[in-house]
XYZ file of C-alpha atoms in Angstrom:
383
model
C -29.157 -115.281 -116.048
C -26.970 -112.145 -116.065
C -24.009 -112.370 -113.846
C -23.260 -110.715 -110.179
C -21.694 -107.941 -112.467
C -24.376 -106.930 -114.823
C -26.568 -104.279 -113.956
C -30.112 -103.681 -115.678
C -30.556 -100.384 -117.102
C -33.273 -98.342 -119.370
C -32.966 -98.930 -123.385
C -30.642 -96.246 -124.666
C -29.135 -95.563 -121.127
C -31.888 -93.253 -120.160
C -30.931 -91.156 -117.345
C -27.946 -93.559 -116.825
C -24.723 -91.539 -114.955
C -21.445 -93.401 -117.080
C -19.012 -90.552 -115.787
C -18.581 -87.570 -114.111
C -17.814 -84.275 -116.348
C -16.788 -80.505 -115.430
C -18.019 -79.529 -119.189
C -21.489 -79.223 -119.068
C -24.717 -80.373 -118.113
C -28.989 -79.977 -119.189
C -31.334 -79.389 -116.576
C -34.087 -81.011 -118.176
C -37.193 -79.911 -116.288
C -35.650 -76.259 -115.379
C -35.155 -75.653 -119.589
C -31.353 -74.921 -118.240
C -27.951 -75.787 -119.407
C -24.564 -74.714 -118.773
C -20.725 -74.970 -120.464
C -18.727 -75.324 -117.215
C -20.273 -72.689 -114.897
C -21.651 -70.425 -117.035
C -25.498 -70.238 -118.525
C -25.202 -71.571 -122.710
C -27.383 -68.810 -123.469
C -25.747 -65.776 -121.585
C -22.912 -67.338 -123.317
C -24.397 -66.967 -126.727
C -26.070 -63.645 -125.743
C -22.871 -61.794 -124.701
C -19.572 -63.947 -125.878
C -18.031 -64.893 -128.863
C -17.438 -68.316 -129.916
C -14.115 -67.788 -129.672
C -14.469 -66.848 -126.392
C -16.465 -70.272 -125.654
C -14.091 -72.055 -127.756
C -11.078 -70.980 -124.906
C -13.835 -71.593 -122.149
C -14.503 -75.379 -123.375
C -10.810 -76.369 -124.106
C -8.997 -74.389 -122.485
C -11.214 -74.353 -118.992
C -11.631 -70.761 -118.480
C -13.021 -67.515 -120.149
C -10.423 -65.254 -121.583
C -9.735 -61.818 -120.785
C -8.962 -59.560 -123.790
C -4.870 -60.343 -123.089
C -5.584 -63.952 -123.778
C -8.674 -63.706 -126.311
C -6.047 -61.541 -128.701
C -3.527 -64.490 -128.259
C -6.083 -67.417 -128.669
C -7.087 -65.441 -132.366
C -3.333 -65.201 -133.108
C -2.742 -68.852 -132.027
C -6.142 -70.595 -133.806
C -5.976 -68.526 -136.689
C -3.442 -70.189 -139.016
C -4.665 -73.456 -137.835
C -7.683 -72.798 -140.402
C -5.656 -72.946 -143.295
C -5.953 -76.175 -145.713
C -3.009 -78.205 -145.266
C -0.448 -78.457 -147.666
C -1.169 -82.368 -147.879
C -5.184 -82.642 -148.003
C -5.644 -79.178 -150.537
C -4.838 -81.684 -153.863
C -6.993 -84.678 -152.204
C -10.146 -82.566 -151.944
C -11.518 -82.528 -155.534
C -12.142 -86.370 -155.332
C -13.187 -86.733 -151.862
C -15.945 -83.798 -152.964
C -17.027 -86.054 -156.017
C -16.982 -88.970 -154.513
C -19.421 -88.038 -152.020
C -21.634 -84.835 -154.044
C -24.769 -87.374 -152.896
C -24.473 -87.310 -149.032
C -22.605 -83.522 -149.027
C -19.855 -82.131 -146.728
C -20.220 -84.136 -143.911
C -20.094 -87.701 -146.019
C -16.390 -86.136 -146.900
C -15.565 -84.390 -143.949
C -14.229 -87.706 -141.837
C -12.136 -88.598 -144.598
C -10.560 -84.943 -145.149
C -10.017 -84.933 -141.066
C -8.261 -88.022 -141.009
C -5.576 -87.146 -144.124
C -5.236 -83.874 -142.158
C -4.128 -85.972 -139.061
C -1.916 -88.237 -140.371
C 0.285 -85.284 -142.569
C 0.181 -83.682 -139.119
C 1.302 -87.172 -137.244
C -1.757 -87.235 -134.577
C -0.884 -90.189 -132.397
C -3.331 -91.816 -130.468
C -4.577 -90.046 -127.231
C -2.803 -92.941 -124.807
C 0.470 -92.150 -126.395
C -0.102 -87.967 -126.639
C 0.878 -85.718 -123.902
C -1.650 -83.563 -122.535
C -0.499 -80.515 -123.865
C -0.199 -81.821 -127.462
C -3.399 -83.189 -127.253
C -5.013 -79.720 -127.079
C -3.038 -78.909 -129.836
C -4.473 -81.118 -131.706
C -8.158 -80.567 -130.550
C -7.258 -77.085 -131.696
C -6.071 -77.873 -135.182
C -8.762 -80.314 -135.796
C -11.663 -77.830 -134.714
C -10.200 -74.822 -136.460
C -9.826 -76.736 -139.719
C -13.578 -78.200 -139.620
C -15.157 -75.048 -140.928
C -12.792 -74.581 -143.719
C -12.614 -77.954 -144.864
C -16.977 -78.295 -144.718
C -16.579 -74.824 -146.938
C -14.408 -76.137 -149.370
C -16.298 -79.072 -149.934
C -19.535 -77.866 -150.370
C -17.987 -74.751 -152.738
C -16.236 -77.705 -154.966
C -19.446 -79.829 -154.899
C -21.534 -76.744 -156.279
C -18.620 -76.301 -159.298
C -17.036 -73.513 -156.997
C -13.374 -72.946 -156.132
C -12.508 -72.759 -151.964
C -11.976 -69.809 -150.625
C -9.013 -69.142 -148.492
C -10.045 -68.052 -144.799
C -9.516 -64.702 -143.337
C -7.366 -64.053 -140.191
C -9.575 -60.704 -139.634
C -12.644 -62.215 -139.053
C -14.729 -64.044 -136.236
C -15.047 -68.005 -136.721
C -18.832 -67.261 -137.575
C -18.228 -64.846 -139.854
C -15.376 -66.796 -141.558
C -17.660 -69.577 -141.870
C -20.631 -67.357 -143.794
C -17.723 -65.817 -146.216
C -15.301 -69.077 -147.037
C -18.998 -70.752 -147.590
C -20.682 -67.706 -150.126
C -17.954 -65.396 -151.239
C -19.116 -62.654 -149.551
C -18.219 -61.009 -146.583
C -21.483 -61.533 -144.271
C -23.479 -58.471 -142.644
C -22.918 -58.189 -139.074
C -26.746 -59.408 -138.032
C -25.553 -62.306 -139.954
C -22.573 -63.226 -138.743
C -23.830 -62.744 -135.481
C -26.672 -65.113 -135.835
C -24.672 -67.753 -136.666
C -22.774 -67.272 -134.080
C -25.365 -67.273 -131.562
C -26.742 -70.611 -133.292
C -22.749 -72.133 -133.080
C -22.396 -71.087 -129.599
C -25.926 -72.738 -128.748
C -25.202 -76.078 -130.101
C -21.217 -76.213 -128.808
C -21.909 -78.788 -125.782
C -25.191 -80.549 -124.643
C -24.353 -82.971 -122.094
C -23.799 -86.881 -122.901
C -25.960 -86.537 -126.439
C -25.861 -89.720 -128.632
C -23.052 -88.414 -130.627
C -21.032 -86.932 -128.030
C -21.068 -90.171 -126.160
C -20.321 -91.747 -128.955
C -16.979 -89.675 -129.255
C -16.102 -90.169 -125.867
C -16.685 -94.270 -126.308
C -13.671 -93.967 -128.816
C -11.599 -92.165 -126.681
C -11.533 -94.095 -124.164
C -9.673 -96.762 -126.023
C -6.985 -94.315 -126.385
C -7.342 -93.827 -130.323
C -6.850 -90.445 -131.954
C -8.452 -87.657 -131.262
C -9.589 -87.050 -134.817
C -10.921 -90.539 -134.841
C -13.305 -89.946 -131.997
C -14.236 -86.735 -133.882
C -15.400 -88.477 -137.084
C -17.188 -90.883 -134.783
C -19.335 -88.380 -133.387
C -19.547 -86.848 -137.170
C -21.529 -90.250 -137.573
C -23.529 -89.945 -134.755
C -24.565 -86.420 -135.565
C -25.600 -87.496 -139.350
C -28.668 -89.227 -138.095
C -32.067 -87.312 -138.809
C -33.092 -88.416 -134.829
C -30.072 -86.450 -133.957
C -27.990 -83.509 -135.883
C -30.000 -84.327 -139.201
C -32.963 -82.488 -138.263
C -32.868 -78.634 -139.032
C -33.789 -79.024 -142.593
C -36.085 -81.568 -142.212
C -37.796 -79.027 -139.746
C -38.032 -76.097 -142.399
C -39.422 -79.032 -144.562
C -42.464 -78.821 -141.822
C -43.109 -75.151 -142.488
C -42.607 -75.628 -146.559
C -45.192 -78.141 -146.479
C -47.611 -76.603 -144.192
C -46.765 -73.236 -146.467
C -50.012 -71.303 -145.088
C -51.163 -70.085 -142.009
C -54.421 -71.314 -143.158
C -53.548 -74.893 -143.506
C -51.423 -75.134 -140.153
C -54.370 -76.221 -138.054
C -55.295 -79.136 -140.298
C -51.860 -80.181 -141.426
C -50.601 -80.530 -137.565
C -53.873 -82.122 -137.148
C -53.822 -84.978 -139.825
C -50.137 -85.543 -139.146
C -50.924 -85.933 -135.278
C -53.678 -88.037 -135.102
C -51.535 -90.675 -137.770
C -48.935 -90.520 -135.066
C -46.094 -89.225 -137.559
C -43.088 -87.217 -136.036
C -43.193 -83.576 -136.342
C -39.939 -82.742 -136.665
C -38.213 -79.705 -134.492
C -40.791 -80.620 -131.583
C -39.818 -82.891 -128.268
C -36.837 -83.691 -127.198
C -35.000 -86.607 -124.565
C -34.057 -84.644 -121.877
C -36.245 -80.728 -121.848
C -39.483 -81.311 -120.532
C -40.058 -77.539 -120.595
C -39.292 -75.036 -123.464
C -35.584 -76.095 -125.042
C -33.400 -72.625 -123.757
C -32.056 -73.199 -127.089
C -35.354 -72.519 -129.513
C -36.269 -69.831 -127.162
C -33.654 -67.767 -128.120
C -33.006 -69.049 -131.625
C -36.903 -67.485 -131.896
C -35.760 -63.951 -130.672
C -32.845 -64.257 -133.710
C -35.178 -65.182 -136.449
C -38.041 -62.306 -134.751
C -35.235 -59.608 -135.403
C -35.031 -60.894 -138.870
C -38.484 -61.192 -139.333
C -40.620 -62.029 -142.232
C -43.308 -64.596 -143.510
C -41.389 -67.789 -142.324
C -40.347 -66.409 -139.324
C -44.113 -65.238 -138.815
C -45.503 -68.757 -139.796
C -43.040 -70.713 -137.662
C -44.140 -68.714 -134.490
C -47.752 -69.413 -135.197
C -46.728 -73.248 -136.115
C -44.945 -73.443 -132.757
C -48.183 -72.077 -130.696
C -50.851 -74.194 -132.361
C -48.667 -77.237 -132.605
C -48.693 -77.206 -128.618
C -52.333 -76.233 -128.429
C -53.619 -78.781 -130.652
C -51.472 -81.473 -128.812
C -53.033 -80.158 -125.707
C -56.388 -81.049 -127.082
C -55.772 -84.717 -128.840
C -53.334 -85.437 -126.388
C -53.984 -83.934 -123.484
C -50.992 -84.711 -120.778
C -48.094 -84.658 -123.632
C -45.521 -82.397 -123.172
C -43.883 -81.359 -126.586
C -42.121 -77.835 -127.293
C -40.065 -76.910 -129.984
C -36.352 -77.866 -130.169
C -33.358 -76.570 -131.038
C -33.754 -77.429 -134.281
C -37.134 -75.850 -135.424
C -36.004 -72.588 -135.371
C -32.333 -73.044 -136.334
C -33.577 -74.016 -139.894
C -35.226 -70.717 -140.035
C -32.474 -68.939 -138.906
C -29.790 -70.655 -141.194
C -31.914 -69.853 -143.776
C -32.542 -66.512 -142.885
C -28.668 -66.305 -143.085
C -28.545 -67.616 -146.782
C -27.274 -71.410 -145.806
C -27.989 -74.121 -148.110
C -30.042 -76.498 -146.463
C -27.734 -79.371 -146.966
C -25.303 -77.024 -144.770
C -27.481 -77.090 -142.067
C -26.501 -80.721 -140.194
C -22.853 -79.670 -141.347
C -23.051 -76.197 -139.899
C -24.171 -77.979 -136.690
C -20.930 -80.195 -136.541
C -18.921 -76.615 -137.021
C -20.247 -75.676 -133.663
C -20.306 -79.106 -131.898
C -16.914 -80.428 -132.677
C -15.460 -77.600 -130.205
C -18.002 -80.031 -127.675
C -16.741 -82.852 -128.733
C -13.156 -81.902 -128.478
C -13.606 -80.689 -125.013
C -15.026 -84.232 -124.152
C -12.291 -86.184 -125.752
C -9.783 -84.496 -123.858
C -11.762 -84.891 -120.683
C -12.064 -88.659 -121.235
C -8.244 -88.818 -122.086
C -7.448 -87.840 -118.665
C -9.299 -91.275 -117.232
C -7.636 -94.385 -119.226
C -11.084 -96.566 -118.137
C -12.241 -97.766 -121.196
C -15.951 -97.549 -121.817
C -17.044 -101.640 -122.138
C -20.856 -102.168 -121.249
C -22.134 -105.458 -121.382
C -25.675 -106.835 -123.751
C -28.168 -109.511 -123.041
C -27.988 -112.555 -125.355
C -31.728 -112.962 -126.550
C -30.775 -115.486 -129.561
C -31.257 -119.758 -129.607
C -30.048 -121.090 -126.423
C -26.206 -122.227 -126.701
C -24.243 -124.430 -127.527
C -26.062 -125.895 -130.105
C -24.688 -128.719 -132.128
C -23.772 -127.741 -135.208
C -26.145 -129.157 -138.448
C -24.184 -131.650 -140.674
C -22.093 -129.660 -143.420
């Protein structure tokens, strides 16, 4: 029998409250979310993720006084430190198999100990956003520089004159990235920055709250995110539309795949029981591209929900961020084993925000589990 203290909840803490937060928040069944006050997608629309960046960690919007001193502060922090530049060959191929992200845990933690990050109990506020800084500048760089040395490639050194997005696109191909481009990604990054208490978030915010480092909460969420249920599903979503390849053969691909029950992935999602905000406007970025796959994912996205309105009449299931961010990476000329990694770019600034917001409260995070296993004591069977 539980105790006076235990509380039942749903599996997976469905529509549990653990905290309160002034980051952010989904609105499941308005297809609404927000970073602090401020609708994600007028965010994405009309800011820069730099801009969102200072909103998230720094609490407020900047004006263009504090934006031009937010670039001159963040932009050094990109650069490779002196420490993990040597280490990076190995950890690249020692993990060419899993990619970036397998690598990027390990390259974040030798950054924080050469830069002496201290565990969040014994950190100061103010150096802790130093270090949330320096941790989520670096990200991009270091995810760059792996995946260039894992293709036979040399890093390339990031720019101070350009945009986080567009440093991204040119430290990851060479080239300096068309504005459309650059701005896609962007719009994608500043889409995916914060989305309330998601599985690898929480996870993140578990870790510090038993005052550990702040790059050691980050590489727990970089776990999290690595799962296909959660960040690992953009490429498996352009797998969808590879394997469909036709318009013709949509209607009895989605069919067949429906009626065996199997996943379609880019479609439902825990919390939006309306159209995911996110894929709406991730559709008007790939339309302005245009082209066949852009073409065949809108007409995968339509018959997907009228089909499912027919065998499953009732079931509400809508694209997710992820359907249409696969196009739209691609679109942009990202590997798709950049995709999930491309994703942590964004969400680390989230998960930073989080980490210092759960530093603040010292409350450790300590649920409880009900024993199911052989009633105990038992005694134990003669050695």
């Amino acid at each position: 029998m539980p105790s006076t203290t235990e509380i039942d909840v749903p599996r997976g803490l469905k529509g549990v409250v653990v905290t309160e937060t002034e980051l952010s928040d989904v609105r499941g069944l308005e297809g609404f979310y927000h970073y602090r006050q401020y609708s994600a997608i007028d965010l994405a629309e009309q800011r820069t993720l730099e801009d969102v960046w200072h909103l998230m960690l720094l609490g407020e919007l900047p004006d263009p006084a504090r934006r031009a001193a937010f670039l001159a502060r963040t932009a050094p922090l990109r650069r490779l430190p002196d420490a993990l530049r040597p280490l990076l060959p190995a950890l690249a191929a020692s993990t060419a198999h899993g990619g970036p992200l397998t690598a990027l845990g390990a390259a974040l933690s030798i950054a924080a100990a050469d830069r002496g990050i201290r565990p969040l109990y014994d950190t100061a506020p103010d150096r802790r956003v130093e270090d949330a800084l320096f941790a989520t500048a670096l990200v991009p760089t270091v995810l760059t520089a792996l995946h260039r040395l894992q293709q036979g490639e040399q890093p390339i050194e990031p720019r101070d004159d350009l945009g986080y997005a567009a440093n991204y696109l040119y430290m990851l191909t060479g080239e300096e990235p068309t504005p459309a481009k650059a701005r896609a990604i962007e719009q994608y990054l500043i889409s995916t920055v914060d989305h309330g208490f998601n599985a690898s978030t929480f996870t993140a915010r578990v870790i510090a709250s038993t005052g550990a480092d702040l790059v050691a909460c980050l590489v727990g969420g970089l776990g999290a995110l690595s799962g296909p249920l959660h960040g690992g599903a953009p490429s498996r979503a352009l797998d969808t539309l590879d394997a469909i390849g036709t318009p013709e053969r949509i209607d009895g691909w989605i069919r067949e795949h429906v009626l065996a029950g199997d996943r379609i992935m880019g479609f439902g999602h825990a919390v939006y029981r309306t159209e995911d905000p996110r894929s709406r406007m991730l559709r008007g970025v790939a339309e302005s591209f245009g082209g066949e796959l852009v073409d065949l994912a809108v007409q995968v996205e339509a018959r997907v929900e009228a089909i499912l309105a027919e065998l499953k009449p009732g079931r509400e299931l809508h694209t997710n961020v992820e359907f249409y961010a696969g196009v739209v990476m691609h679109l942009c000329g990202l590997p798709r084993e950049m995709f999930t990694p491309t994703f942590a770019a964004g969400r680390a600034i989230g998960w930073s925000a989080n980490i210092l917001e759960q530093a603040a409260d010292s409350k450790i995070i300590r649920p409880s589990a009900r024993y199911t296993g052989p009633a105990a004591p038992a005694p134990l069977p003669a050695a």
